[in-house]
PDB file of C-alpha atoms in Angstrom:
ATOM      1  CA  MET Q 773      74.042 141.320  74.628  1.00  0.00           C
ATOM      2  CA  LYS Q 774      70.558 142.737  74.925  1.00  0.00           C
ATOM      3  CA  ASN Q 775      68.825 141.501  71.750  1.00  0.00           C
ATOM      4  CA  LYS Q 776      69.925 137.908  71.395  1.00  0.00           C
ATOM      5  CA  THR Q 777      68.582 135.855  68.544  1.00  0.00           C
ATOM      6  CA  ASN Q 778      67.115 132.404  69.037  1.00  0.00           C
ATOM      7  CA  ALA Q 779      70.293 130.938  67.514  1.00  0.00           C
ATOM      8  CA  MET Q 780      72.422 132.763  70.093  1.00  0.00           C
ATOM      9  CA  ARG Q 781      70.217 131.584  72.978  1.00  0.00           C
ATOM     10  CA  LEU Q 782      70.462 127.972  71.764  1.00  0.00           C
ATOM     11  CA  LEU Q 783      74.250 128.174  71.441  1.00  0.00           C
ATOM     12  CA  ASP Q 784      74.444 129.725  74.918  1.00  0.00           C
ATOM     13  CA  ARG Q 785      72.352 126.878  76.335  1.00  0.00           C
ATOM     14  CA  ALA Q 786      74.676 124.358  74.683  1.00  0.00           C
ATOM     15  CA  GLY Q 787      77.743 126.103  76.127  1.00  0.00           C
ATOM     16  CA  ILE Q 788      79.067 126.984  72.674  1.00  0.00           C
ATOM     17  CA  ARG Q 789      81.197 130.097  72.423  1.00  0.00           C
ATOM     18  CA  TYR Q 790      80.768 132.561  69.579  1.00  0.00           C
ATOM     19  CA  ARG Q 791      81.483 136.176  68.730  1.00  0.00           C
ATOM     20  CA  VAL Q 792      78.774 138.475  67.387  1.00  0.00           C
ATOM     21  CA  TYR Q 793      79.372 140.870  64.507  1.00  0.00           C
ATOM     22  CA  THR Q 794      76.685 143.361  63.568  1.00  0.00           C
ATOM     23  CA  TYR Q 795      76.632 145.458  60.429  1.00  0.00           C
ATOM     24  CA  ASP Q 796      74.361 147.619  58.336  1.00  0.00           C
ATOM     25  CA  PHE Q 797      72.952 145.511  55.537  1.00  0.00           C
ATOM     26  CA  ASP Q 798      71.630 146.421  52.146  1.00  0.00           C
ATOM     27  CA  PRO Q 799      68.330 144.595  51.451  1.00  0.00           C
ATOM     28  CA  ASP Q 800      69.173 144.766  47.746  1.00  0.00           C
ATOM     29  CA  ASP Q 801      72.561 143.067  48.229  1.00  0.00           C
ATOM     30  CA  LEU Q 802      72.519 140.273  50.799  1.00  0.00           C
ATOM     31  CA  SER Q 803      75.463 138.479  49.196  1.00  0.00           C
ATOM     32  CA  ALA Q 804      78.227 136.855  51.192  1.00  0.00           C
ATOM     33  CA  ALA Q 805      80.712 139.034  49.296  1.00  0.00           C
ATOM     34  CA  LYS Q 806      78.988 142.163  50.602  1.00  0.00           C
ATOM     35  CA  VAL Q 807      78.900 140.793  54.170  1.00  0.00           C
ATOM     36  CA  ALA Q 808      82.599 139.905  53.953  1.00  0.00           C
ATOM     37  CA  ALA Q 809      83.473 143.367  52.641  1.00  0.00           C
ATOM     38  CA  VAL Q 810      81.510 145.107  55.392  1.00  0.00           C
ATOM     39  CA  LEU Q 811      83.077 142.925  58.095  1.00  0.00           C
ATOM     40  CA  GLY Q 812      86.538 143.127  56.524  1.00  0.00           C
ATOM     41  CA  VAL Q 813      87.045 139.362  56.346  1.00  0.00           C
ATOM     42  CA  ASP Q 814      87.804 136.871  53.593  1.00  0.00           C
ATOM     43  CA  VAL Q 815      84.609 135.836  51.787  1.00  0.00           C
ATOM     44  CA  ASN Q 816      85.552 132.154  52.055  1.00  0.00           C
ATOM     45  CA  LEU Q 817      85.076 132.421  55.841  1.00  0.00           C
ATOM     46  CA  ILE Q 818      81.437 133.494  55.439  1.00  0.00           C
ATOM     47  CA  TYR Q 819      79.274 130.376  55.144  1.00  0.00           C
ATOM     48  CA  LYS Q 820      75.912 130.607  53.421  1.00  0.00           C
ATOM     49  CA  THR Q 821      73.048 128.469  54.701  1.00  0.00           C
ATOM     50  CA  LEU Q 822      71.043 127.107  51.771  1.00  0.00           C
ATOM     51  CA  VAL Q 823      67.843 125.127  52.152  1.00  0.00           C
ATOM     52  CA  LEU Q 824      67.185 122.490  49.514  1.00  0.00           C
ATOM     53  CA  ARG Q 825      64.452 119.988  48.796  1.00  0.00           C
ATOM     54  CA  GLY Q 826      65.586 116.616  47.565  1.00  0.00           C
ATOM     55  CA  GLU Q 827      63.585 113.945  45.816  1.00  0.00           C
ATOM     56  CA  PRO Q 828      62.579 111.704  47.435  1.00  0.00           C
ATOM     57  CA  CYS Q 829      64.403 112.559  50.687  1.00  0.00           C
ATOM     58  CA  GLY Q 830      62.842 115.944  51.523  1.00  0.00           C
ATOM     59  CA  VAL Q 831      64.297 119.133  52.988  1.00  0.00           C
ATOM     60  CA  PHE Q 832      67.971 119.390  53.928  1.00  0.00           C
ATOM     61  CA  VAL Q 833      70.460 122.190  54.595  1.00  0.00           C
ATOM     62  CA  CYS Q 834      73.750 122.883  52.837  1.00  0.00           C
ATOM     63  CA  MET Q 835      76.437 125.261  54.016  1.00  0.00           C
ATOM     64  CA  VAL Q 836      78.970 126.548  51.513  1.00  0.00           C
ATOM     65  CA  ALA Q 837      81.670 129.215  51.580  1.00  0.00           C
ATOM     66  CA  GLY Q 838      80.521 132.635  50.432  1.00  0.00           C
ATOM     67  CA  ASP Q 839      82.535 132.552  47.236  1.00  0.00           C
ATOM     68  CA  GLU Q 840      81.113 129.177  46.163  1.00  0.00           C
ATOM     69  CA  GLU Q 841      77.866 127.944  44.608  1.00  0.00           C
ATOM     70  CA  VAL Q 842      76.244 124.672  45.562  1.00  0.00           C
ATOM     71  CA  ASP Q 843      76.338 121.944  42.928  1.00  0.00           C
ATOM     72  CA  PHE Q 844      72.835 120.450  43.101  1.00  0.00           C
ATOM     73  CA  ARG Q 845      73.939 117.028  41.861  1.00  0.00           C
ATOM     74  CA  LYS Q 846      76.636 116.791  44.516  1.00  0.00           C
ATOM     75  CA  ALA Q 847      74.252 118.065  47.210  1.00  0.00           C
ATOM     76  CA  ALA Q 848      71.592 115.534  46.206  1.00  0.00           C
ATOM     77  CA  SER Q 849      74.140 112.723  46.278  1.00  0.00           C
ATOM     78  CA  ALA Q 850      75.435 113.790  49.717  1.00  0.00           C
ATOM     79  CA  ALA Q 851      71.867 113.806  51.042  1.00  0.00           C
ATOM     80  CA  GLY Q 852      71.032 110.441  49.491  1.00  0.00           C
ATOM     81  CA  CYS Q 853      68.582 111.927  46.989  1.00  0.00           C
ATOM     82  CA  LYS Q 854      68.130 111.499  43.252  1.00  0.00           C
ATOM     83  CA  ARG Q 855      67.903 115.255  42.655  1.00  0.00           C
ATOM     84  CA  ALA Q 856      67.723 118.482  44.633  1.00  0.00           C
ATOM     85  CA  SER Q 857      66.807 122.113  44.128  1.00  0.00           C
ATOM     86  CA  MET Q 858      66.584 125.261  46.219  1.00  0.00           C
ATOM     87  CA  VAL Q 859      63.454 125.634  48.320  1.00  0.00           C
ATOM     88  CA  PRO Q 860      61.373 128.474  46.828  1.00  0.00           C
ATOM     89  CA  MET Q 861      61.828 131.760  48.708  1.00  0.00           C
ATOM     90  CA  ARG Q 862      58.142 131.794  49.738  1.00  0.00           C
ATOM     91  CA  ASP Q 863      58.667 128.468  51.557  1.00  0.00           C
ATOM     92  CA  LEU Q 864      61.878 129.423  53.381  1.00  0.00           C
ATOM     93  CA  GLN Q 865      60.334 131.123  56.419  1.00  0.00           C
ATOM     94  CA  PRO Q 866      57.496 128.606  56.928  1.00  0.00           C
ATOM     95  CA  LEU Q 867      60.030 125.739  56.828  1.00  0.00           C
ATOM     96  CA  THR Q 868      62.873 127.274  58.836  1.00  0.00           C
ATOM     97  CA  GLY Q 869      61.584 130.317  60.703  1.00  0.00           C
ATOM     98  CA  TYR Q 870      64.207 132.421  58.911  1.00  0.00           C
ATOM     99  CA  ILE Q 871      64.193 134.792  55.941  1.00  0.00           C
ATOM    100  CA  ARG Q 872      66.664 135.106  53.064  1.00  0.00           C
ATOM    101  CA  GLY Q 873      69.840 136.761  54.311  1.00  0.00           C
ATOM    102  CA  GLY Q 874      69.184 135.643  57.884  1.00  0.00           C
ATOM    103  CA  CYS Q 875      69.024 131.864  57.570  1.00  0.00           C
ATOM    104  CA  THR Q 876      71.206 129.856  59.938  1.00  0.00           C
ATOM    105  CA  PRO Q 877      71.487 126.118  60.607  1.00  0.00           C
ATOM    106  CA  VAL Q 878      71.005 126.814  64.320  1.00  0.00           C
ATOM    107  CA  GLY Q 879      67.454 126.776  65.661  1.00  0.00           C
ATOM    108  CA  MET Q 880      65.354 126.107  62.588  1.00  0.00           C
ATOM    109  CA  LYS Q 881      61.686 125.274  63.201  1.00  0.00           C
ATOM    110  CA  ARG Q 882      62.472 121.624  62.505  1.00  0.00           C
ATOM    111  CA  SER Q 883      65.686 119.675  62.619  1.00  0.00           C
ATOM    112  CA  TYR Q 884      66.845 119.083  59.051  1.00  0.00           C
ATOM    113  CA  PRO Q 885      69.964 117.196  57.973  1.00  0.00           C
ATOM    114  CA  VAL Q 886      72.902 119.603  57.622  1.00  0.00           C
ATOM    115  CA  ILE Q 887      75.743 119.095  55.150  1.00  0.00           C
ATOM    116  CA  ILE Q 888      78.775 121.390  55.208  1.00  0.00           C
ATOM    117  CA  ASP Q 889      81.061 121.702  52.217  1.00  0.00           C
ATOM    118  CA  ARG Q 890      84.458 120.136  52.747  1.00  0.00           C
ATOM    119  CA  SER Q 891      86.062 123.567  52.286  1.00  0.00           C
ATOM    120  CA  CYS Q 892      85.437 124.035  56.017  1.00  0.00           C
ATOM    121  CA  LEU Q 893      88.067 121.414  56.819  1.00  0.00           C
ATOM    122  CA  GLY Q 894      91.247 123.101  57.946  1.00  0.00           C
ATOM    123  CA  LYS Q 895      89.380 126.203  59.125  1.00  0.00           C
ATOM    124  CA  ASP Q 896      89.135 126.731  62.855  1.00  0.00           C
ATOM    125  CA  GLU Q 897      86.274 129.241  62.754  1.00  0.00           C
ATOM    126  CA  ILE Q 898      83.712 130.405  60.237  1.00  0.00           C
ATOM    127  CA  TYR Q 899      81.020 133.074  60.136  1.00  0.00           C
ATOM    128  CA  ILE Q 900      77.378 132.036  59.991  1.00  0.00           C
ATOM    129  CA  SER Q 901      74.188 134.046  60.159  1.00  0.00           C
ATOM    130  CA  ALA Q 902      72.923 134.760  63.652  1.00  0.00           C
ATOM    131  CA  GLY Q 903      69.371 134.234  62.417  1.00  0.00           C
ATOM    132  CA  THR Q 904      68.675 137.783  61.354  1.00  0.00           C
ATOM    133  CA  ARG Q 905      69.934 140.108  58.670  1.00  0.00           C
ATOM    134  CA  GLY Q 906      72.818 142.322  59.750  1.00  0.00           C
ATOM    135  CA  MET Q 907      74.282 139.923  62.293  1.00  0.00           C
ATOM    136  CA  GLN Q 908      76.896 137.178  61.926  1.00  0.00           C
ATOM    137  CA  LEU Q 909      78.344 134.748  64.449  1.00  0.00           C
ATOM    138  CA  LYS Q 910      81.973 133.646  64.370  1.00  0.00           C
ATOM    139  CA  VAL Q 911      81.945 130.095  65.682  1.00  0.00           C
ATOM    140  CA  ALA Q 912      84.270 127.099  65.741  1.00  0.00           C
ATOM    141  CA  VAL Q 913      83.679 124.697  62.861  1.00  0.00           C
ATOM    142  CA  SER Q 914      83.785 121.778  65.298  1.00  0.00           C
ATOM    143  CA  ASP Q 915      80.977 123.365  67.331  1.00  0.00           C
ATOM    144  CA  ILE Q 916      78.766 123.727  64.252  1.00  0.00           C
ATOM    145  CA  PHE Q 917      79.297 120.040  63.501  1.00  0.00           C
ATOM    146  CA  SER Q 918      78.509 118.945  67.043  1.00  0.00           C
ATOM    147  CA  PHE Q 919      75.506 121.251  67.510  1.00  0.00           C
ATOM    148  CA  THR Q 920      73.800 120.529  64.167  1.00  0.00           C
ATOM    149  CA  GLY Q 921      74.927 116.928  63.679  1.00  0.00           C
ATOM    150  CA  ALA Q 922      76.290 118.029  60.307  1.00  0.00           C
ATOM    151  CA  VAL Q 923      78.239 115.840  57.953  1.00  0.00           C
ATOM    152  CA  VAL Q 924      80.907 116.979  55.518  1.00  0.00           C
ATOM    153  CA  ALA Q 925      80.767 116.435  51.779  1.00  0.00           C
ATOM    154  CA  GLU Q 926      81.910 118.035  48.562  1.00  0.00           C
ATOM    155  CA  LEU Q 927      79.050 120.382  47.631  1.00  0.00           C
ATOM    156  CA  THR Q 928      80.694 122.734  45.132  1.00  0.00           C
ATOM    157  CA  GLY Q 929      82.622 122.716  41.901  1.00  0.00           C
TER     158      GLY Q 929
END
């Protein structure tokens, strides 16, 4: 592939296999449901990367299935924080290097703790952002865990 993202280069370097899916995106609808519809896959296979700030533990990353919403109390507990909230949009790129709709747990500016919702258990592969809008990577769940050092926890419901 000619225009590899930083996430793809890092996965290549680590010897992690993935498949790339590109699509035309709508900047007014960056939802996982829209991505799933365009790619023709089940929305619960599209994993959103959400960046949260916990008190007092700082920034951490949650990954949840596209049809789910993160429960901030559960996320805070999983991260060892008293409370947590989404990082404001204006802070997303300075913290991660990524913009909304193109955020991935692979290759952020800094290494933040990653927590993946337990809904990933029993799934062989999931789709994650490739680090840019309009591009998804299908990657083995086990590879995401090993590459990011992620832990699993209940983050939804």
